[in-house]
Amino acid sequence: MTSTFMHARTRIAGFVLCLALLCASAAALQAGSRKTARRIYRFTGVNGGVVVHVGCGGGELTAALYRNGADLVQGLASNRGSVQQARANIWSRGLYGKVSVGRWNGKALPYARNMVDLLVVEKRRELSRAEMMRVLAPGGVAC
């Protein structure tokens, strides 16, 4: 097998396992966003960089994904109300700027190829696997 194929297999395996982690943690998102974020980082082995949270809802987990000055976290939501709610939540924590939220069309991610280090996808909608792989940086992980 080529190293590119092995790299893709690792990314896919990480995505499947991380999806299971998120499903198991869905009930704890409201009360335990920080715990969930720590588990995601521990499981994926990502040490920072550009972090994107697709389907960010009210922004609790999006805010919790910010860990230090080396991270840039952006939440994406397709619903205008969710965007406003998440922005207010992040603003109230004093994180806006380090953490931001934008509106998303549900299909194409608004990032250049190989830009995202950690892609956390809660609401996939019409987001294709190819689109997720396009934005992941070398060594990046989709969760």
Short mmCIF file of N, CA and C in Angstrom, two decimals:
data_model
loop_
_atom_site.label_atom_id
_atom_site.label_comp_id
_atom_site.label_asym_id
_atom_site.label_seq_id
_atom_site.Cartn_x
_atom_site.Cartn_y
_atom_site.Cartn_z
N MET A 1 0.83 -1.18 0.00
CA MET A 1 0.00 0.00 0.00
C MET A 1 0.88 1.24 0.00
N THR A 2 0.41 2.25 -0.69
CA THR A 2 1.17 3.50 -0.71
C THR A 2 0.94 4.26 0.58
N SER A 3 1.87 5.17 0.88
CA SER A 3 1.73 5.94 2.12
C SER A 3 0.50 6.84 2.07
N THR A 4 0.13 7.33 0.88
CA THR A 4 -1.06 8.17 0.75
C THR A 4 -2.30 7.37 1.11
N PHE A 5 -2.36 6.12 0.62
CA PHE A 5 -3.50 5.26 0.93
C PHE A 5 -3.57 4.98 2.42
N MET A 6 -2.42 4.68 3.03
CA MET A 6 -2.39 4.40 4.46
C MET A 6 -2.83 5.64 5.24
N HIS A 7 -2.37 6.81 4.79
CA HIS A 7 -2.75 8.06 5.45
C HIS A 7 -4.27 8.25 5.38
N ALA A 8 -4.86 7.98 4.23
CA ALA A 8 -6.31 8.11 4.06
C ALA A 8 -7.04 7.11 4.94
N ARG A 9 -6.52 5.87 5.03
CA ARG A 9 -7.15 4.87 5.88
C ARG A 9 -7.11 5.30 7.33
N THR A 10 -6.00 5.90 7.77
CA THR A 10 -5.88 6.38 9.15
C THR A 10 -6.90 7.48 9.40
N ARG A 11 -7.03 8.41 8.46
CA ARG A 11 -8.00 9.49 8.61
C ARG A 11 -9.41 8.95 8.72
N ILE A 12 -9.74 7.97 7.85
CA ILE A 12 -11.09 7.41 7.84
C ILE A 12 -11.36 6.66 9.13
N ALA A 13 -10.40 5.86 9.58
CA ALA A 13 -10.57 5.13 10.83
C ALA A 13 -10.76 6.11 11.99
N GLY A 14 -9.98 7.18 11.99
CA GLY A 14 -10.11 8.20 13.03
C GLY A 14 -11.48 8.84 12.99
N PHE A 15 -12.00 9.09 11.79
CA PHE A 15 -13.31 9.70 11.65
C PHE A 15 -14.40 8.79 12.22
N VAL A 16 -14.34 7.51 11.90
CA VAL A 16 -15.35 6.56 12.37
C VAL A 16 -15.29 6.44 13.90
N LEU A 17 -14.10 6.31 14.44
CA LEU A 17 -13.98 6.18 15.89
C LEU A 17 -14.38 7.46 16.60
N CYS A 18 -14.02 8.60 16.03
CA CYS A 18 -14.37 9.86 16.65
C CYS A 18 -15.87 10.11 16.56
N LEU A 19 -16.50 9.67 15.50
CA LEU A 19 -17.95 9.78 15.38
C LEU A 19 -18.62 9.01 16.51
N ALA A 20 -18.11 7.84 16.81
CA ALA A 20 -18.65 7.05 17.93
C ALA A 20 -18.44 7.79 19.25
N LEU A 21 -17.29 8.45 19.39
CA LEU A 21 -17.01 9.23 20.59
C LEU A 21 -18.01 10.36 20.74
N LEU A 22 -18.30 11.07 19.66
CA LEU A 22 -19.26 12.18 19.72
C LEU A 22 -20.66 11.69 20.05
N CYS A 23 -21.06 10.58 19.45
CA CYS A 23 -22.40 10.04 19.73
C CYS A 23 -22.52 9.67 21.19
N ALA A 24 -21.50 9.06 21.73
CA ALA A 24 -21.53 8.67 23.14
C ALA A 24 -21.55 9.90 24.03
N SER A 25 -21.01 11.01 23.54
CA SER A 25 -20.91 12.21 24.35
C SER A 25 -22.04 13.20 24.10
N ALA A 26 -22.97 12.91 23.20
CA ALA A 26 -24.01 13.86 22.83
C ALA A 26 -24.83 14.33 24.03
N ALA A 27 -25.15 13.43 24.94
CA ALA A 27 -25.94 13.81 26.10
C ALA A 27 -25.16 14.71 27.05
N ALA A 28 -23.84 14.61 27.01
CA ALA A 28 -23.01 15.39 27.92
C ALA A 28 -22.60 16.74 27.34
N LEU A 29 -23.00 17.05 26.11
CA LEU A 29 -22.57 18.30 25.49
C LEU A 29 -23.02 19.52 26.28
N GLN A 30 -24.25 19.55 26.75
CA GLN A 30 -24.74 20.71 27.48
C GLN A 30 -23.94 20.93 28.76
N ALA A 31 -23.80 19.90 29.55
CA ALA A 31 -23.16 20.03 30.85
C ALA A 31 -21.66 19.83 30.81
N GLY A 32 -21.18 19.15 29.81
CA GLY A 32 -19.76 18.79 29.81
C GLY A 32 -19.00 19.11 28.54
N SER A 33 -19.21 20.30 27.97
CA SER A 33 -18.54 20.64 26.72
C SER A 33 -17.02 20.63 26.87
N ARG A 34 -16.54 21.10 27.99
CA ARG A 34 -15.07 21.10 28.21
C ARG A 34 -14.55 19.68 28.26
N LYS A 35 -15.28 18.82 28.95
CA LYS A 35 -14.88 17.41 29.04
C LYS A 35 -14.90 16.77 27.66
N THR A 36 -15.93 17.06 26.89
CA THR A 36 -16.04 16.51 25.54
C THR A 36 -14.89 17.01 24.68
N ALA A 37 -14.58 18.29 24.77
CA ALA A 37 -13.47 18.85 23.99
C ALA A 37 -12.15 18.18 24.38
N ARG A 38 -11.92 17.99 25.67
CA ARG A 38 -10.68 17.32 26.11
C ARG A 38 -10.62 15.90 25.56
N ARG A 39 -11.77 15.21 25.58
CA ARG A 39 -11.79 13.84 25.05
C ARG A 39 -11.50 13.82 23.55
N ILE A 40 -12.05 14.78 22.82
CA ILE A 40 -11.80 14.86 21.38
C ILE A 40 -10.30 15.07 21.13
N TYR A 41 -9.70 16.02 21.83
CA TYR A 41 -8.27 16.29 21.65
C TYR A 41 -7.42 15.09 22.05
N ARG A 42 -7.77 14.45 23.16
CA ARG A 42 -7.00 13.29 23.61
C ARG A 42 -7.13 12.15 22.60
N PHE A 43 -8.34 11.91 22.12
CA PHE A 43 -8.58 10.82 21.18
C PHE A 43 -7.91 11.05 19.83
N THR A 44 -8.01 12.29 19.32
CA THR A 44 -7.48 12.57 17.98
C THR A 44 -5.98 12.82 17.98
N GLY A 45 -5.43 13.25 19.11
CA GLY A 45 -4.01 13.56 19.16
C GLY A 45 -3.66 14.90 18.52
N VAL A 46 -4.65 15.68 18.16
CA VAL A 46 -4.41 17.00 17.57
C VAL A 46 -3.93 17.93 18.67
N ASN A 47 -2.88 18.70 18.37
CA ASN A 47 -2.29 19.58 19.38
C ASN A 47 -2.57 21.05 19.14
N GLY A 48 -3.52 21.36 18.31
CA GLY A 48 -3.86 22.76 18.06
C GLY A 48 -3.83 23.06 16.58
N GLY A 49 -3.96 24.34 16.28
CA GLY A 49 -3.98 24.78 14.90
C GLY A 49 -5.36 25.29 14.54
N VAL A 50 -5.78 25.04 13.32
CA VAL A 50 -7.10 25.49 12.85
C VAL A 50 -8.11 24.39 13.16
N VAL A 51 -9.10 24.75 13.97
CA VAL A 51 -10.13 23.81 14.41
C VAL A 51 -11.47 24.32 13.91
N VAL A 52 -12.22 23.45 13.23
CA VAL A 52 -13.53 23.83 12.69
C VAL A 52 -14.58 22.89 13.27
N HIS A 53 -15.68 23.51 13.74
CA HIS A 53 -16.79 22.75 14.33
C HIS A 53 -18.03 22.97 13.45
N VAL A 54 -18.37 21.97 12.66
CA VAL A 54 -19.51 22.05 11.74
C VAL A 54 -20.78 21.62 12.46
N GLY A 55 -21.80 22.47 12.39
CA GLY A 55 -23.05 22.19 13.11
C GLY A 55 -22.90 22.59 14.56
N CYS A 56 -22.42 23.80 14.79
CA CYS A 56 -21.99 24.22 16.13
C CYS A 56 -23.12 24.51 17.11
N GLY A 57 -24.36 24.54 16.65
CA GLY A 57 -25.47 24.78 17.57
C GLY A 57 -25.30 26.07 18.34
N GLY A 58 -25.42 26.00 19.66
CA GLY A 58 -25.32 27.18 20.51
C GLY A 58 -23.91 27.62 20.83
N GLY A 59 -22.92 26.90 20.35
CA GLY A 59 -21.53 27.30 20.52
C GLY A 59 -20.82 26.81 21.76
N GLU A 60 -21.48 25.98 22.58
CA GLU A 60 -20.85 25.51 23.81
C GLU A 60 -19.59 24.70 23.52
N LEU A 61 -19.71 23.69 22.65
CA LEU A 61 -18.55 22.88 22.32
C LEU A 61 -17.53 23.67 21.50
N THR A 62 -18.01 24.55 20.65
CA THR A 62 -17.11 25.38 19.85
C THR A 62 -16.20 26.18 20.77
N ALA A 63 -16.76 26.81 21.78
CA ALA A 63 -15.97 27.59 22.73
C ALA A 63 -15.02 26.69 23.50
N ALA A 64 -15.47 25.50 23.88
CA ALA A 64 -14.65 24.59 24.66
C ALA A 64 -13.48 24.03 23.84
N LEU A 65 -13.60 24.04 22.52
CA LEU A 65 -12.52 23.54 21.67
C LEU A 65 -11.32 24.49 21.63
N TYR A 66 -11.52 25.74 22.08
CA TYR A 66 -10.40 26.68 22.16
C TYR A 66 -9.59 26.33 23.41
N ARG A 67 -8.29 26.09 23.21
CA ARG A 67 -7.45 25.68 24.33
C ARG A 67 -6.37 26.67 24.71
N ASN A 68 -5.79 27.32 23.73
CA ASN A 68 -4.69 28.23 24.04
C ASN A 68 -4.49 29.20 22.89
N GLY A 69 -3.53 30.09 23.01
CA GLY A 69 -3.28 31.10 22.00
C GLY A 69 -2.86 30.56 20.64
N ALA A 70 -2.51 29.28 20.56
CA ALA A 70 -2.07 28.70 19.29
C ALA A 70 -3.24 28.22 18.44
N ASP A 71 -4.43 28.18 19.02
CA ASP A 71 -5.59 27.66 18.30
C ASP A 71 -6.39 28.79 17.66
N LEU A 72 -6.99 28.46 16.53
CA LEU A 72 -8.00 29.31 15.90
C LEU A 72 -9.19 28.40 15.69
N VAL A 73 -10.31 28.73 16.32
CA VAL A 73 -11.49 27.87 16.27
C VAL A 73 -12.62 28.61 15.57
N GLN A 74 -13.25 27.92 14.62
CA GLN A 74 -14.42 28.51 13.96
C GLN A 74 -15.55 27.50 13.96
N GLY A 75 -16.72 27.97 14.39
CA GLY A 75 -17.93 27.17 14.31
C GLY A 75 -18.69 27.54 13.05
N LEU A 76 -19.38 26.59 12.48
CA LEU A 76 -20.21 26.82 11.30
C LEU A 76 -21.62 26.32 11.57
N ALA A 77 -22.59 27.14 11.20
CA ALA A 77 -24.00 26.76 11.35
C ALA A 77 -24.75 27.25 10.13
N SER A 78 -25.75 26.51 9.70
CA SER A 78 -26.53 26.91 8.53
C SER A 78 -27.73 27.75 8.92
N ASN A 79 -28.08 27.74 10.19
CA ASN A 79 -29.24 28.46 10.69
C ASN A 79 -28.81 29.80 11.28
N ARG A 80 -29.40 30.88 10.82
CA ARG A 80 -29.05 32.23 11.29
C ARG A 80 -29.22 32.37 12.80
N GLY A 81 -30.27 31.78 13.35
CA GLY A 81 -30.50 31.84 14.79
C GLY A 81 -29.39 31.16 15.58
N SER A 82 -28.93 30.01 15.08
CA SER A 82 -27.83 29.30 15.74
C SER A 82 -26.55 30.12 15.70
N VAL A 83 -26.31 30.79 14.57
CA VAL A 83 -25.12 31.63 14.45
C VAL A 83 -25.16 32.73 15.49
N GLN A 84 -26.29 33.40 15.62
CA GLN A 84 -26.43 34.49 16.59
C GLN A 84 -26.28 33.99 18.03
N GLN A 85 -26.90 32.86 18.33
CA GLN A 85 -26.82 32.28 19.66
C GLN A 85 -25.39 31.88 20.01
N ALA A 86 -24.72 31.23 19.07
CA ALA A 86 -23.34 30.80 19.30
C ALA A 86 -22.42 32.00 19.48
N ARG A 87 -22.60 33.03 18.66
CA ARG A 87 -21.77 34.23 18.80
C ARG A 87 -21.96 34.88 20.16
N ALA A 88 -23.20 34.97 20.62
CA ALA A 88 -23.48 35.56 21.93
C ALA A 88 -22.83 34.74 23.04
N ASN A 89 -22.93 33.43 22.94
CA ASN A 89 -22.34 32.53 23.92
C ASN A 89 -20.82 32.72 23.98
N ILE A 90 -20.19 32.74 22.83
CA ILE A 90 -18.74 32.87 22.76
C ILE A 90 -18.31 34.26 23.24
N TRP A 91 -19.07 35.29 22.86
CA TRP A 91 -18.78 36.65 23.30
C TRP A 91 -18.85 36.75 24.83
N SER A 92 -19.85 36.11 25.42
CA SER A 92 -20.02 36.18 26.88
C SER A 92 -18.86 35.53 27.62
N ARG A 93 -18.15 34.65 26.97
CA ARG A 93 -16.98 33.99 27.58
C ARG A 93 -15.69 34.75 27.32
N GLY A 94 -15.78 35.86 26.59
CA GLY A 94 -14.59 36.65 26.28
C GLY A 94 -13.67 36.01 25.26
N LEU A 95 -14.22 35.12 24.45
CA LEU A 95 -13.40 34.39 23.49
C LEU A 95 -13.56 34.84 22.04
N TYR A 96 -14.55 35.73 21.79
CA TYR A 96 -14.80 36.07 20.39
C TYR A 96 -13.58 36.76 19.79
N GLY A 97 -13.19 36.31 18.63
CA GLY A 97 -11.97 36.73 17.95
C GLY A 97 -11.04 35.53 17.87
N LYS A 98 -10.83 34.89 19.00
CA LYS A 98 -10.06 33.64 19.04
C LYS A 98 -10.95 32.50 18.57
N VAL A 99 -12.23 32.65 18.88
CA VAL A 99 -13.26 31.70 18.46
C VAL A 99 -14.31 32.51 17.72
N SER A 100 -14.71 32.05 16.55
CA SER A 100 -15.72 32.77 15.78
C SER A 100 -16.74 31.79 15.22
N VAL A 101 -17.83 32.35 14.72
CA VAL A 101 -18.89 31.52 14.14
C VAL A 101 -19.34 32.17 12.84
N GLY A 102 -19.52 31.35 11.82
CA GLY A 102 -19.98 31.83 10.53
C GLY A 102 -21.13 31.00 10.00
N ARG A 103 -21.81 31.57 9.05
CA ARG A 103 -22.93 30.86 8.41
C ARG A 103 -22.36 29.98 7.30
N TRP A 104 -22.98 28.82 7.12
CA TRP A 104 -22.48 27.81 6.20
C TRP A 104 -23.62 27.32 5.32
N ASN A 105 -23.31 27.05 4.04
CA ASN A 105 -24.35 26.64 3.09
C ASN A 105 -24.72 25.16 3.19
N GLY A 106 -24.01 24.40 4.00
CA GLY A 106 -24.34 22.99 4.18
C GLY A 106 -23.65 22.04 3.23
N LYS A 107 -22.91 22.56 2.27
CA LYS A 107 -22.24 21.69 1.29
C LYS A 107 -20.73 21.91 1.28
N ALA A 108 -20.30 23.05 0.76
CA ALA A 108 -18.87 23.34 0.62
C ALA A 108 -18.34 24.06 1.85
N LEU A 109 -17.21 23.60 2.35
CA LEU A 109 -16.58 24.25 3.49
C LEU A 109 -15.79 25.46 3.00
N PRO A 110 -15.86 26.58 3.71
CA PRO A 110 -15.22 27.82 3.25
C PRO A 110 -13.74 27.92 3.59
N TYR A 111 -12.98 26.88 3.27
CA TYR A 111 -11.56 26.84 3.60
C TYR A 111 -10.75 26.37 2.40
N ALA A 112 -9.51 26.79 2.37
CA ALA A 112 -8.60 26.35 1.32
C ALA A 112 -8.23 24.88 1.54
N ARG A 113 -7.75 24.26 0.52
CA ARG A 113 -7.29 22.87 0.58
C ARG A 113 -6.18 22.74 1.63
N ASN A 114 -6.22 21.67 2.41
CA ASN A 114 -5.18 21.34 3.39
C ASN A 114 -5.01 22.39 4.48
N MET A 115 -6.09 23.00 4.94
CA MET A 115 -5.99 24.09 5.90
C MET A 115 -6.38 23.71 7.33
N VAL A 116 -7.26 22.74 7.50
CA VAL A 116 -7.87 22.47 8.80
C VAL A 116 -7.15 21.31 9.49
N ASP A 117 -6.79 21.54 10.76
CA ASP A 117 -6.10 20.50 11.53
C ASP A 117 -7.08 19.55 12.22
N LEU A 118 -8.20 20.10 12.70
CA LEU A 118 -9.22 19.28 13.35
C LEU A 118 -10.58 19.72 12.84
N LEU A 119 -11.32 18.80 12.26
CA LEU A 119 -12.65 19.07 11.73
C LEU A 119 -13.64 18.24 12.54
N VAL A 120 -14.44 18.92 13.38
CA VAL A 120 -15.44 18.25 14.20
C VAL A 120 -16.78 18.47 13.51
N VAL A 121 -17.41 17.38 13.07
CA VAL A 121 -18.65 17.47 12.30
C VAL A 121 -19.79 16.86 13.10
N GLU A 122 -20.73 17.71 13.50
CA GLU A 122 -21.91 17.23 14.21
C GLU A 122 -23.10 17.11 13.28
N LYS A 123 -23.25 18.07 12.40
CA LYS A 123 -24.37 18.07 11.46
C LYS A 123 -23.80 18.08 10.05
N ARG A 124 -23.71 16.92 9.48
CA ARG A 124 -23.06 16.75 8.18
C ARG A 124 -23.89 17.29 7.03
N ARG A 125 -25.20 17.19 7.13
CA ARG A 125 -26.11 17.59 6.07
C ARG A 125 -25.64 17.01 4.73
N GLU A 126 -25.32 17.87 3.77
CA GLU A 126 -24.89 17.40 2.46
C GLU A 126 -23.38 17.44 2.30
N LEU A 127 -22.65 17.57 3.39
CA LEU A 127 -21.19 17.64 3.36
C LEU A 127 -20.63 16.28 2.97
N SER A 128 -19.91 16.24 1.86
CA SER A 128 -19.37 14.97 1.37
C SER A 128 -18.05 14.64 2.06
N ARG A 129 -17.75 13.37 2.06
CA ARG A 129 -16.47 12.90 2.61
C ARG A 129 -15.31 13.52 1.83
N ALA A 130 -15.46 13.66 0.52
CA ALA A 130 -14.41 14.25 -0.31
C ALA A 130 -14.16 15.71 0.10
N GLU A 131 -15.23 16.43 0.43
CA GLU A 131 -15.08 17.82 0.86
C GLU A 131 -14.36 17.90 2.20
N MET A 132 -14.68 16.98 3.11
CA MET A 132 -13.98 16.95 4.39
C MET A 132 -12.50 16.68 4.19
N MET A 133 -12.19 15.71 3.35
CA MET A 133 -10.78 15.36 3.09
C MET A 133 -10.04 16.51 2.40
N ARG A 134 -10.74 17.27 1.57
CA ARG A 134 -10.12 18.38 0.83
C ARG A 134 -9.54 19.42 1.79
N VAL A 135 -10.28 19.75 2.85
CA VAL A 135 -9.84 20.83 3.73
C VAL A 135 -8.85 20.38 4.79
N LEU A 136 -8.76 19.07 5.05
CA LEU A 136 -7.85 18.59 6.09
C LEU A 136 -6.39 18.78 5.71
N ALA A 137 -5.62 19.33 6.64
CA ALA A 137 -4.17 19.49 6.48
C ALA A 137 -3.53 18.11 6.56
N PRO A 138 -2.32 17.96 6.05
CA PRO A 138 -1.61 16.69 6.25
C PRO A 138 -1.53 16.39 7.76
N GLY A 139 -1.97 15.22 8.14
CA GLY A 139 -2.01 14.85 9.55
C GLY A 139 -3.27 15.34 10.25
N GLY A 140 -4.15 16.06 9.54
CA GLY A 140 -5.38 16.55 10.12
C GLY A 140 -6.36 15.40 10.34
N VAL A 141 -7.32 15.63 11.22
CA VAL A 141 -8.27 14.58 11.59
C VAL A 141 -9.69 15.12 11.50
N ALA A 142 -10.57 14.32 10.90
CA ALA A 142 -12.01 14.62 10.89
C ALA A 142 -12.64 13.81 11.99
N CYS A 143 -13.50 14.45 12.75
CA CYS A 143 -14.13 13.80 13.90
C CYS A 143 -15.61 14.04 13.83
#
